[in-house]
Amino acid sequence: MTTLPLTFLALAFGAEPTALDALKAYDALMAPPHFKAVTKMTAHRDDGSTREYRMTVLKGEGDKSRIWFSEPAAVRGQEMLRNGENLWVYMPNLKRALRLASRESFQGGDFNNADIMRADYAADYDATLEVDPSSPDTWLLKLKAKTKDASYDSIKLWVQKAPLGMPVKGEYFTASGKLLRSAKFSEVKDFGHGATRPSLITMRNELATQRFSELVFDSLDVTAPAPDSKFALADLGR
Amino acid sequence: MTPLVLLLLAQSPSLVSVTGYLDSRTTAAETLGDGAAGLNELVEGNVQLKLTPHERFTVQADASLFWQGAWFLHGGDRDLPQYRPMVVLSEAYVDASPQESVRLLAGKKRIVWGSGLAFNPTDLLNPPKDPTNPTFQRAGAWLGMLEFPFEKVALSAVVSGKTMQQYAGLPTALVWYPPSPSFEATLGWVPDVRDDEAHWAFMSRLYLLVADTDVTVSLAYTNLYNDAFQNKTRPGLSLSRTFGGLEVHGEALWQAGSSRVEVTDGCEVSPVQCFLRGVPLASRPFLEADWLNVNAVVGGRYYFEDGGIFSTEYFYNGDGHDPAGFQRLGTLFKQYPALVQAALGQSQDPGTPQQFAFVPLRRHYLLLSYQKPQLFDDWTVFASVLASLEDLSMQLVPQVSYEPWQWLRLTLAAYIPLPGVPEWGVTIGEDSYGEFTLSAYGTRVLFTARAFF
């Protein structure tokens, strides 16, 4: 826990960050140790119509997160739980939880489950840091999956030099090198208690370019309690 | 409402969540047996209520009101009890956590610990479900539960009393039969099957998340609860894990003996003579047997990159019949279906009406299903086939759903029974039947409209 402040101190004196510094800074901004957020996802489809989902996200220490869906009515009561590599969905119409694969599409939108429920890129990817001449205020992080269980085989992530790690855009690739999705991070917002991050993530499906999904953070509370009991499989549906 | 609930409501702002749906299911069917409806309309109004007066206390309920109509009955139109309006209280319980890792629950709740999706051999508590669409069954059992849930470990103990009689979805007798016979039994419409026994179950389980695997070890003790076993102890095991896009699972229940009904040899062709000679038509000869029996499921789901899901489960039913036993049972069933249904026992709360009621009679089953959501955004295609591997008869269920709005889902499905290999099924005279063509229904077409609120 002491390495990150020391890194920031070094950076303040002009030292160039390492790729891992930049990646950890991104993880710290996008996934604080624990938080509770109220979000809305809007999926824009090929025909121009939209589908909206409202949910509450609770992130706990480590790689734990849980989502409660409140809208639309067809998915109200549905929940998702992530604990490390394990992902479950609670289905109210089945009255039980089922295991899910991380790469499955999140509610049919253009995010996948891991995009929403896991942001520990430093654990999942090896990173190299490059300069992108076309974007002098950013670093280009090139990420390569450490294991085949990672959501994407490789990622290009543009993050601001200051504040370090603040994401600007991302590109997500398959193992064959095909561009699968691209993301734009915008509308940086101060949510209080030091939590300043983009409040809007626009994820575009590059295989069907008319499709994209927007994830808006209405609130983000980094002081909300996230006890371990909320991340127990037995707690789903309560 | 109890004083405790009122006190909690007064102390903290209550959070009430209400959801539900209005559902219309219209079924047109090819009828093959007496009482089968050529046209059936089932309308369901469902309400799910969640009251959270305190973060450690919730009250939840899930109730449905059904209106049913049946027309073009095989054998002539008449009033049939199974098509009357009814109320189904699927769940109604209070759930409290007096401490961080202590949970107390009382009421009616559907609790499923096993990892199987279509089949759950370790589930001894709940009403049966349709393996081709498990979402049709929402109902649970009346029970009390004490649980110690932790992040990767949970210990649970459940005591359940069987519903012996109910009215308007509410039990009028739990554990023991009421002192008076039912109205239908008084009129002689159904036999008076009351006994003086306590019908109850105790279930316990240890859940562990080990090496990214869900492990559930269970132990059940039942007495005349959903089957004919008395004082029966049964261990169970369930496992589930994902490997990339593949989920694999297994679930098994071990027991001594079997509660299956065997038709007495010869009685299937001349049941009247057996009756006159005082020979029982059917019996359960293996209830007290000490040989080890198992009911087990192994299966998996594969999540394709395009959102498609392929699912399969193999179900070994240790309580199933051998070919000779199935021939006797099937022969009797085709002639006297009500008699066999009574012998098999409708000993449990059926829960919500099922589109396909599955009673496994053989030993080996395979379920295959494939779902492709978001076809042209709002369309989902789904197909499942449930096959009896011993005669290769099967129930084929193709289905297509359309969601014009997020609050409305329209579904068109067909239930197509296929006879399989004639020589491996039941032969009566020159006719042959597979397990899935014994029913009073041929092909059925179902149209469902469900509006969520």
XYZ file of C-alpha atoms in Angstrom:
691
model
C 0.000 0.000 0.000
C 2.981 2.380 0.444
C 4.386 1.946 -3.029
C 1.732 3.952 -4.833
C 2.165 7.227 -2.855
C 5.929 6.910 -3.264
C 5.380 6.492 -6.982
C 3.280 9.641 -7.117
C 5.991 11.482 -5.160
C 8.582 10.400 -7.706
C 6.322 11.438 -10.545
C 5.832 14.842 -8.967
C 9.553 15.411 -9.400
C 9.314 14.635 -13.104
C 10.277 10.993 -13.160
C 8.718 9.044 -16.022
C 6.284 6.438 -14.761
C 6.684 2.780 -15.446
C 3.936 0.917 -17.271
C 2.947 -0.736 -14.013
C 2.723 2.664 -12.282
C 0.363 3.942 -14.962
C -1.691 0.759 -14.921
C -2.030 0.781 -11.138
C -3.010 4.432 -11.271
C -5.731 3.525 -13.771
C -6.955 0.696 -11.544
C -6.992 3.000 -8.512
C -9.076 5.609 -10.340
C -11.531 3.264 -11.990
C -11.880 0.764 -9.183
C -11.213 2.239 -5.732
C -10.730 -0.367 -2.969
C -14.416 -0.281 -2.180
C -17.357 1.806 -3.339
C -21.069 1.847 -3.937
C -22.320 3.329 -7.195
C -25.660 3.894 -8.819
C -25.347 3.560 -12.562
C -27.366 3.503 -15.737
C -26.448 1.571 -18.848
C -28.030 2.514 -22.154
C -27.587 0.122 -25.053
C -27.995 1.779 -28.454
C -28.909 -0.753 -31.110
C -28.524 -1.005 -34.863
C -32.023 0.328 -35.558
C -31.469 3.420 -33.410
C -33.624 2.223 -30.525
C -32.294 1.971 -26.973
C -32.561 -0.301 -23.971
C -31.906 1.059 -20.467
C -30.760 -0.748 -17.339
C -30.392 0.736 -13.872
C -28.262 -0.924 -11.271
C -26.454 -0.485 -8.001
C -22.856 -1.650 -7.899
C -21.017 -2.532 -4.692
C -17.298 -3.207 -4.852
C -15.472 -4.794 -1.976
C -11.855 -5.241 -1.015
C -9.920 -7.378 -3.463
C -11.654 -8.613 -6.554
C -15.193 -8.683 -5.231
C -18.216 -6.927 -6.617
C -21.973 -7.249 -6.655
C -24.706 -5.726 -8.777
C -28.409 -5.316 -8.081
C -30.609 -4.562 -11.093
C -33.579 -2.296 -10.500
C -34.735 -1.515 -14.059
C -36.249 -2.630 -16.343
C -38.958 -4.643 -14.622
C -38.054 -7.773 -16.585
C -34.687 -7.991 -14.799
C -35.631 -6.387 -11.474
C -34.332 -8.563 -8.655
C -31.573 -10.015 -10.786
C -28.143 -9.859 -9.170
C -24.572 -10.564 -10.152
C -21.706 -11.480 -7.870
C -18.016 -11.619 -8.593
C -15.451 -13.088 -6.228
C -12.038 -13.440 -7.832
C -12.377 -15.557 -10.940
C -15.868 -16.654 -9.923
C -18.960 -15.046 -11.347
C -22.577 -15.871 -10.558
C -25.928 -14.492 -11.604
C -28.981 -14.742 -9.357
C -32.133 -15.288 -11.413
C -35.356 -14.380 -9.566
C -37.420 -16.558 -11.902
C -35.244 -19.564 -11.031
C -34.907 -18.522 -7.362
C -31.251 -19.458 -7.506
C -27.789 -18.486 -8.675
C -25.941 -19.861 -11.684
C -22.293 -19.641 -12.600
C -21.431 -17.383 -15.518
C -18.483 -16.930 -17.826
C -16.755 -13.530 -17.593
C -16.811 -12.934 -21.305
C -20.557 -13.168 -21.586
C -22.207 -9.964 -22.755
C -23.452 -7.809 -19.878
C -27.246 -7.667 -20.229
C -26.877 -7.904 -23.963
C -25.094 -4.567 -24.237
C -21.643 -3.849 -25.584
C -19.859 -4.301 -22.279
C -18.989 -7.778 -21.138
C -19.335 -8.968 -17.553
C -15.688 -8.358 -16.735
C -15.838 -4.782 -18.076
C -18.391 -3.973 -15.416
C -17.430 -6.273 -12.581
C -13.653 -6.438 -12.746
C -11.125 -3.682 -13.127
C -7.848 -5.127 -11.962
C -5.885 -4.792 -15.130
C -2.576 -4.888 -13.248
C -3.420 -8.436 -12.168
C -4.760 -9.605 -15.528
C -2.404 -7.990 -18.040
C 1.271 -7.349 -18.668
C 1.798 -3.752 -19.727
C 4.216 -1.708 -21.791
C 4.212 2.085 -21.864
C 4.621 4.039 -25.067
C 4.306 7.581 -26.288
C 1.605 8.250 -28.850
C 2.812 11.191 -30.974
C -0.758 11.978 -31.999
C -1.765 12.419 -28.361
C 1.069 14.134 -26.470
C -0.865 14.537 -23.196
C -1.391 10.820 -22.801
C 0.530 7.625 -22.330
C -0.359 4.635 -24.444
C -0.536 1.482 -22.365
C -0.321 -1.711 -24.383
C -1.724 -4.590 -22.369
C -1.315 -8.288 -23.079
C -3.379 -10.882 -21.208
C -1.449 -12.965 -18.681
C -3.941 -15.836 -18.933
C -6.522 -16.969 -21.445
C -9.216 -16.333 -18.832
C -8.788 -12.563 -19.250
C -11.663 -10.837 -21.026
C -9.542 -9.621 -23.941
C -6.353 -10.874 -25.452
C -4.887 -7.391 -25.714
C -5.878 -3.826 -24.928
C -4.617 -0.416 -25.956
C -5.383 2.110 -23.261
C -4.709 5.822 -23.494
C -4.365 7.437 -20.060
C -3.625 11.017 -19.129
C -0.133 11.936 -17.976
C -1.696 14.194 -15.355
C -3.494 13.073 -13.404
C -1.738 9.836 -14.167
C -4.005 6.968 -15.109
C -7.112 9.005 -15.962
C -8.414 7.067 -18.968
C -9.240 8.793 -22.234
C -9.932 5.934 -24.607
C -9.374 2.231 -25.034
C -9.327 -0.405 -27.739
C -9.983 -4.061 -26.996
C -8.760 -6.896 -29.209
C -9.380 -10.604 -29.735
C -6.604 -13.221 -29.862
C -6.592 -12.921 -33.652
C -5.886 -9.204 -33.353
C -9.342 -8.119 -34.442
C -10.641 -4.927 -32.854
C -13.670 -6.017 -30.837
C -14.660 -2.915 -28.886
C -13.514 0.631 -28.326
C -14.204 2.833 -25.331
C -14.285 6.546 -24.711
C -14.017 7.854 -21.160
C -15.503 11.312 -20.627
C -17.277 13.748 -18.301
C -14.780 13.582 -15.463
C -16.646 14.227 -12.228
C -15.702 14.744 -8.604
C -17.798 12.270 -6.637
C -16.385 13.420 -3.290
C -13.878 11.960 -0.865
C -11.161 12.156 -3.518
C -13.021 10.093 -6.078
C -12.595 11.903 -9.379
C -13.056 9.849 -12.505
C -14.952 9.727 -15.803
C -18.671 9.481 -15.165
C -19.470 8.347 -18.697
C -17.994 5.364 -20.496
C -19.064 4.845 -24.086
C -18.325 1.357 -25.362
C -18.645 0.856 -29.093
C -19.047 -2.534 -30.709
C -16.547 -2.472 -33.574
C -18.062 -5.566 -35.188
C -21.405 -3.796 -35.557
C -20.474 -0.172 -35.663
C -23.986 1.199 -35.238
C -24.128 -0.366 -31.795
C -22.756 1.212 -28.666
C -23.503 1.317 -24.969
C -23.149 4.103 -22.448
C -22.475 3.563 -18.783
C -23.234 6.597 -16.624
C -22.231 6.814 -12.980
C -24.937 8.856 -11.205
C -23.227 8.499 -7.846
C -20.134 6.898 -6.444
C -19.569 6.626 -2.704
C -16.106 5.435 -1.692
C -17.058 5.553 2.000
C -19.931 3.084 1.716
C -19.405 -0.060 3.793
C -18.824 -3.249 1.803
C -18.742 -6.093 4.324
C -17.573 -9.532 3.193
C -21.034 -10.940 3.896
C -22.374 -9.008 0.883
C -20.093 -11.043 -1.368
C -21.211 -14.459 -0.175
C -23.070 -16.673 -2.614
C -25.640 -17.419 0.090
C -26.490 -13.708 0.293
C -27.787 -13.497 -3.276
C -31.524 -12.924 -3.566
C -31.876 -11.456 -0.067
C -47.720 -8.314 11.072
C -45.682 -9.182 14.133
C -44.749 -6.587 16.768
C -41.090 -7.031 15.823
C -41.819 -6.064 12.221
C -43.844 -3.048 13.320
C -41.021 -1.978 15.629
C -38.456 -2.216 12.849
C -40.730 -0.344 10.445
C -41.122 2.422 12.963
C -37.368 2.696 13.568
C -36.130 2.914 10.029
C -37.493 4.071 6.704
C -38.980 1.117 4.933
C -37.902 0.165 1.468
C -40.575 -1.526 -0.556
C -39.940 -3.124 -3.915
C -42.827 -4.400 -5.999
C -42.531 -6.184 -9.289
C -44.416 -8.836 -11.203
C -46.056 -9.650 -14.468
C -49.277 -10.393 -16.259
C -48.990 -13.489 -18.367
C -51.253 -15.137 -20.900
C -50.499 -18.661 -22.149
C -52.630 -20.024 -24.948
C -52.083 -23.661 -25.859
C -53.519 -25.538 -28.804
C -52.957 -29.267 -28.580
C -53.452 -32.525 -30.373
C -55.336 -34.595 -27.793
C -54.890 -38.349 -27.472
C -56.435 -39.196 -24.115
C -59.478 -38.540 -21.979
C -59.624 -35.139 -20.315
C -56.898 -33.559 -22.455
C -57.804 -30.030 -23.586
C -57.577 -29.103 -27.256
C -57.446 -25.444 -26.350
C -56.278 -24.097 -23.028
C -55.942 -20.527 -21.808
C -54.021 -19.800 -18.644
C -53.794 -16.239 -17.366
C -51.450 -15.464 -14.505
C -51.182 -12.307 -12.476
C -47.973 -12.386 -10.456
C -46.805 -10.018 -7.731
C -43.419 -10.117 -6.040
C -43.073 -7.990 -2.957
C -39.919 -7.216 -1.041
C -40.064 -5.218 2.143
C -36.782 -4.166 3.731
C -37.540 -2.235 6.917
C -33.977 -2.810 8.090
C -30.837 -3.879 6.262
C -30.839 -7.076 8.291
C -34.507 -7.883 7.956
C -36.577 -8.548 4.874
C -40.034 -9.842 4.151
C -40.550 -11.309 0.692
C -43.545 -12.776 -1.095
C -44.211 -14.136 -4.565
C -47.853 -14.905 -5.323
C -49.822 -15.695 -8.465
C -53.492 -15.777 -9.281
C -54.344 -18.140 -12.125
C -57.447 -18.159 -14.251
C -57.766 -21.147 -16.541
C -60.077 -22.136 -19.310
C -60.127 -25.399 -21.238
C -62.090 -26.192 -24.365
C -62.402 -29.077 -26.820
C -61.800 -31.677 -24.130
C -61.024 -35.169 -25.352
C -63.993 -37.313 -24.357
C -66.424 -34.404 -24.154
C -66.483 -31.012 -22.442
C -66.977 -31.052 -18.667
C -65.714 -29.388 -15.520
C -62.238 -30.593 -14.543
C -60.630 -29.576 -11.240
C -57.204 -28.962 -12.786
C -58.591 -26.137 -14.912
C -60.234 -24.158 -12.120
C -58.918 -20.749 -11.016
C -56.370 -20.965 -8.252
C -53.979 -19.025 -6.092
C -50.369 -20.132 -5.799
C -48.286 -18.664 -3.038
C -44.834 -19.512 -4.375
C -42.911 -17.810 -1.605
C -43.688 -15.876 1.575
C -41.023 -15.579 4.221
C -39.212 -13.443 6.727
C -35.441 -13.353 6.540
C -33.382 -11.935 9.403
C -29.696 -11.603 10.246
C -29.395 -10.959 13.979
C -25.612 -11.014 13.517
C -23.255 -10.547 10.572
C -22.981 -14.229 9.687
C -26.157 -15.626 11.141
C -29.337 -15.943 9.097
C -32.755 -17.020 10.216
C -35.526 -17.624 7.707
C -39.090 -18.797 8.186
C -41.945 -19.233 5.745
C -42.341 -20.642 2.271
C -39.239 -20.466 0.112
C -37.692 -22.254 -2.834
C -34.197 -23.328 -1.801
C -32.079 -25.197 -4.352
C -28.522 -26.113 -3.379
C -27.615 -28.376 -6.274
C -25.827 -27.156 -9.385
C -28.054 -28.938 -11.926
C -30.237 -26.677 -14.015
C -32.820 -29.017 -15.538
C -32.469 -31.793 -12.956
C -31.670 -31.518 -9.253
C -31.467 -34.963 -7.653
C -30.487 -33.444 -4.286
C -33.615 -31.292 -4.228
C -36.020 -33.240 -2.028
C -38.034 -30.222 -0.866
C -39.559 -28.361 -3.778
C -42.372 -29.027 -6.232
C -41.126 -30.589 -9.488
C -40.082 -28.402 -12.403
C -40.200 -28.567 -16.160
C -36.663 -29.514 -17.246
C -37.182 -27.885 -20.637
C -38.010 -24.568 -18.939
C -37.194 -24.470 -15.200
C -38.418 -20.862 -14.919
C -42.036 -22.048 -14.952
C -41.690 -23.383 -11.408
C -41.424 -20.641 -8.781
C -42.862 -22.420 -5.752
C -40.955 -23.538 -2.699
C -41.693 -25.351 0.542
C -42.771 -24.276 4.010
C -39.653 -24.330 6.125
C -37.431 -22.800 8.734
C -33.741 -22.267 8.058
C -30.722 -21.452 10.176
C -27.678 -20.498 8.158
C -24.152 -19.346 8.878
C -23.024 -17.672 5.643
C -19.436 -16.581 5.148
C -17.651 -15.388 2.047
C -16.469 -18.825 0.945
C -18.226 -21.125 3.387
C -21.840 -21.578 4.395
C -23.500 -23.958 6.812
C -27.255 -24.388 6.514
C -29.927 -26.416 8.267
C -33.538 -26.563 7.096
C -36.594 -28.149 8.639
C -39.638 -28.420 6.421
C -43.166 -29.597 7.034
C -45.021 -31.015 4.078
C -48.209 -29.282 2.964
C -50.896 -31.898 3.556
C -53.833 -29.713 2.591
C -54.094 -26.195 1.254
C -56.718 -23.681 0.305
C -56.223 -20.566 -1.802
C -52.481 -21.111 -1.729
C -52.309 -21.249 2.059
C -51.745 -24.489 3.974
C -54.628 -25.682 6.109
C -52.595 -28.678 7.294
C -48.822 -28.996 7.623
C -46.846 -32.099 8.636
C -49.962 -34.094 9.614
C -53.124 -34.782 7.686
C -56.196 -32.949 8.969
C -58.597 -34.936 11.155
C -61.350 -34.778 8.536
C -61.152 -36.093 4.966
C -61.117 -33.645 2.084
C -64.335 -32.579 0.388
C -63.422 -34.593 -2.722
C -62.657 -37.691 -0.607
C -65.979 -37.323 1.224
C -67.760 -37.422 -2.128
C -65.684 -40.416 -3.189
C -64.027 -38.573 -6.076
C -60.558 -39.350 -4.733
C -59.402 -41.960 -2.194
C -58.910 -40.920 1.417
C -55.153 -41.383 1.775
C -54.745 -39.835 5.223
C -52.391 -41.402 7.761
C -51.204 -40.513 11.268
C -47.564 -40.025 10.296
C -45.563 -36.813 10.515
C -44.503 -35.775 7.000
C -41.347 -33.719 7.300
C -37.798 -33.257 6.126
C -34.514 -32.082 7.554
C -31.843 -30.863 5.144
C -28.352 -29.679 5.940
C -25.498 -28.601 3.786
C -21.932 -27.400 3.858
C -21.027 -25.049 1.010
C -17.393 -24.348 0.159
C -15.791 -22.235 -2.536
C -12.583 -24.204 -3.078
C -10.172 -23.767 -5.977
C -12.797 -21.654 -7.794
C -15.252 -24.541 -7.485
C -18.650 -24.488 -5.778
C -18.733 -27.558 -3.537
C -21.910 -28.470 -1.672
C -22.091 -31.485 0.607
C -25.615 -32.177 1.832
C -27.376 -34.573 4.130
C -31.115 -35.116 4.028
C -33.406 -36.907 6.429
C -36.991 -37.308 5.257
C -40.116 -39.017 6.463
C -42.879 -39.432 3.882
C -41.918 -36.103 2.343
C -42.448 -35.932 -1.435
C -41.750 -39.671 -1.726
C -42.698 -42.891 0.068
C -39.489 -43.265 2.080
C -39.787 -43.322 5.860
C -36.928 -42.230 8.115
C -34.580 -42.057 5.147
C -31.115 -40.506 5.351
C -29.496 -39.481 2.080
C -26.132 -37.786 1.429
C -25.601 -35.584 -1.595
C -22.785 -33.810 -3.399
C -22.785 -30.969 -5.898
C -19.903 -29.358 -7.811
C -19.721 -26.483 -10.285
C -16.826 -24.691 -11.956
C -16.095 -22.579 -15.021
C -13.185 -23.038 -17.420
C -13.105 -19.951 -19.618
C -16.445 -19.959 -21.432
C -17.376 -23.430 -20.228
C -19.293 -24.177 -17.034
C -19.319 -27.803 -15.862
C -21.320 -29.231 -12.989
C -22.315 -32.435 -11.311
C -24.812 -33.332 -8.640
C -25.605 -36.679 -7.004
C -27.791 -38.113 -4.274
C -27.150 -41.502 -2.713
C -29.770 -43.638 -1.020
C -30.492 -47.204 -0.012
C -33.259 -48.846 -2.060
C -35.820 -47.125 -4.226
C -39.345 -45.778 -3.903
C -40.332 -46.681 -7.456
C -43.696 -48.269 -8.122
C -43.596 -51.725 -9.727
C -46.708 -53.058 -11.440
C -47.356 -56.663 -10.429
C -46.478 -59.023 -13.259
C -49.623 -59.889 -15.204
C -51.774 -57.149 -13.699
C -50.936 -54.745 -16.497
C -53.047 -56.754 -18.947
C -55.833 -57.840 -16.569
C -56.017 -55.386 -13.674
C -59.623 -56.309 -12.906
C -58.713 -59.933 -12.320
C -55.892 -58.880 -10.001
C -58.359 -56.720 -8.106
C -60.851 -59.562 -7.812
C -58.126 -61.985 -6.650
C -56.935 -59.490 -4.050
C -53.541 -59.138 -5.730
C -52.143 -55.613 -5.408
C -51.882 -53.931 -8.782
C -48.678 -52.195 -7.850
C -46.283 -51.976 -4.936
C -43.037 -50.377 -3.845
C -40.886 -53.486 -3.266
C -37.563 -51.698 -2.753
C -38.521 -49.187 -0.040
C -36.645 -51.127 2.646
C -33.941 -52.529 0.367
C -30.347 -51.938 1.430
C -28.654 -51.823 -1.981
C -26.975 -48.545 -2.825
C -28.844 -46.409 -5.308
C -27.848 -43.104 -6.884
C -29.538 -40.298 -8.805
C -27.002 -38.108 -10.552
C -26.548 -35.309 -13.073
C -23.493 -34.188 -14.992
C -23.695 -31.289 -17.362
C -22.265 -28.108 -18.718
C -22.984 -24.805 -20.385
C -20.833 -23.206 -23.035
C -21.022 -19.463 -23.568
C -20.221 -18.533 -27.150
C -18.604 -15.206 -27.992
C -21.746 -14.168 -29.875
C -23.913 -14.578 -26.767
C -25.232 -18.030 -27.632
C -25.443 -20.603 -24.846
C -25.285 -24.347 -25.388
C -26.345 -26.429 -22.416
C -26.412 -30.163 -21.808
C -27.220 -32.422 -18.879
C -27.139 -36.185 -18.538
C -29.432 -37.463 -15.798
C -29.062 -40.924 -14.321
C -32.273 -41.816 -12.517
C -31.498 -44.728 -10.221
C -35.193 -44.970 -9.381
C -36.057 -45.690 -13.009
C -37.531 -48.885 -14.402
C -35.794 -51.643 -16.301
C -37.351 -52.469 -19.726
C -39.717 -55.125 -18.303
C -40.902 -52.878 -15.484
C -41.441 -50.001 -17.880
C -43.409 -52.257 -20.263
C -45.760 -53.220 -17.389
C -46.152 -49.646 -16.139
C -46.622 -48.207 -19.621
C -49.170 -50.853 -20.580
C -51.235 -50.164 -17.482
C -50.899 -46.401 -17.938
C -52.239 -46.420 -21.486
C -55.340 -48.267 -20.297
C -55.873 -46.686 -16.880
C -53.912 -43.416 -16.697
C -55.717 -42.133 -13.608
C -55.003 -45.394 -11.774
C -51.290 -45.208 -12.482
C -51.118 -41.524 -11.606
C -52.734 -42.342 -8.281
C -50.243 -45.197 -7.732
C -47.266 -42.975 -8.584
C -48.660 -40.534 -6.073
C -49.376 -36.856 -6.383
C -47.993 -36.512 -2.930
C -46.771 -32.983 -3.108
C -47.821 -29.416 -3.624
C -47.552 -29.134 -7.432
C -46.607 -25.467 -7.192
C -47.207 -23.379 -10.278
C -48.793 -25.018 -13.347
C -46.148 -26.570 -15.589
C -46.245 -26.678 -19.355
C -44.457 -30.014 -19.374
C -44.742 -32.188 -16.251
C -41.807 -34.566 -16.215
C -41.961 -37.775 -14.180
C -38.830 -39.779 -14.979
C -39.746 -43.445 -15.451
C -36.527 -44.724 -17.040
C -32.890 -44.482 -16.003
C -30.987 -42.521 -18.634
C -31.894 -39.061 -19.920
C -30.126 -36.431 -21.942
C -31.102 -32.804 -22.238
C -29.607 -30.592 -24.942
C -30.490 -26.953 -25.401
C -29.244 -23.979 -27.346
C -30.198 -20.356 -26.901
C -29.244 -17.453 -29.103
C -30.350 -14.127 -27.649
C -30.384 -10.761 -29.421
C -30.969 -12.068 -32.879
C -31.856 -8.856 -34.733
C -31.660 -7.233 -31.263
C -35.070 -8.220 -29.920
C -35.417 -11.857 -30.933
C -34.274 -14.919 -29.026
C -34.338 -18.416 -30.451
C -34.220 -21.387 -28.144
C -34.456 -25.095 -28.722
C -34.255 -27.953 -26.276
C -34.620 -31.677 -26.567
C -35.152 -34.010 -23.651
C -34.472 -37.602 -24.678
C -34.984 -40.899 -22.928
C -31.839 -42.721 -23.961
C -33.374 -46.164 -23.502
C -36.062 -45.851 -26.148
C -34.839 -42.645 -27.829
C -38.245 -41.054 -27.457
C -37.978 -37.349 -26.844
C -39.690 -34.071 -26.183
C -38.580 -31.427 -28.636
C -39.190 -27.789 -27.710
C -38.375 -25.136 -30.327
C -39.134 -21.597 -29.217
C -38.823 -18.047 -30.462
C -39.260 -14.914 -28.345
C -39.684 -11.306 -29.358
C -39.380 -8.283 -27.075
C -40.864 -5.255 -28.875
C -40.455 -3.281 -25.648
C -38.515 -3.967 -22.480
C -41.755 -4.601 -20.619
C -43.294 -7.060 -23.079
C -42.157 -10.513 -24.176
C -43.997 -12.597 -26.769
C -43.089 -16.253 -27.124
C -44.153 -18.918 -29.558
C -43.168 -22.468 -28.642
C -44.022 -26.002 -29.631
C -43.870 -29.164 -27.529
C -43.339 -32.050 -29.907
C -43.166 -35.596 -28.542
C -41.243 -38.023 -30.751
C -41.768 -41.787 -30.325
C -38.201 -43.109 -30.644
C -37.394 -46.735 -31.499
C -40.621 -48.787 -31.328
C -38.927 -52.014 -30.173
C -37.351 -50.247 -27.193
C -40.543 -48.685 -25.854
C -43.902 -50.022 -24.709
C -45.732 -52.347 -27.099
C -49.469 -52.824 -26.668
C -50.904 -55.021 -29.389
C -49.639 -53.523 -32.614
C -49.042 -50.054 -31.154
C -45.728 -48.865 -29.779
C -45.105 -45.960 -27.436
C -41.989 -44.236 -26.263
C -41.780 -42.706 -22.805
C -42.616 -39.265 -24.168
C -45.541 -40.432 -26.281
C -47.430 -42.132 -23.444
C -49.078 -38.861 -22.484
C -52.593 -37.769 -23.387
C -51.140 -34.996 -25.531
C -49.542 -35.039 -28.928
C -47.941 -31.897 -30.302
C -48.819 -28.670 -28.522
C -48.304 -25.120 -29.675
C -47.994 -22.432 -27.023
C -48.240 -18.684 -27.407
C -47.229 -16.606 -24.402
C -47.496 -12.871 -23.846
C -45.892 -11.577 -20.671
C -46.041 -7.933 -19.594
C -43.699 -6.960 -16.761
C -44.348 -4.166 -14.300
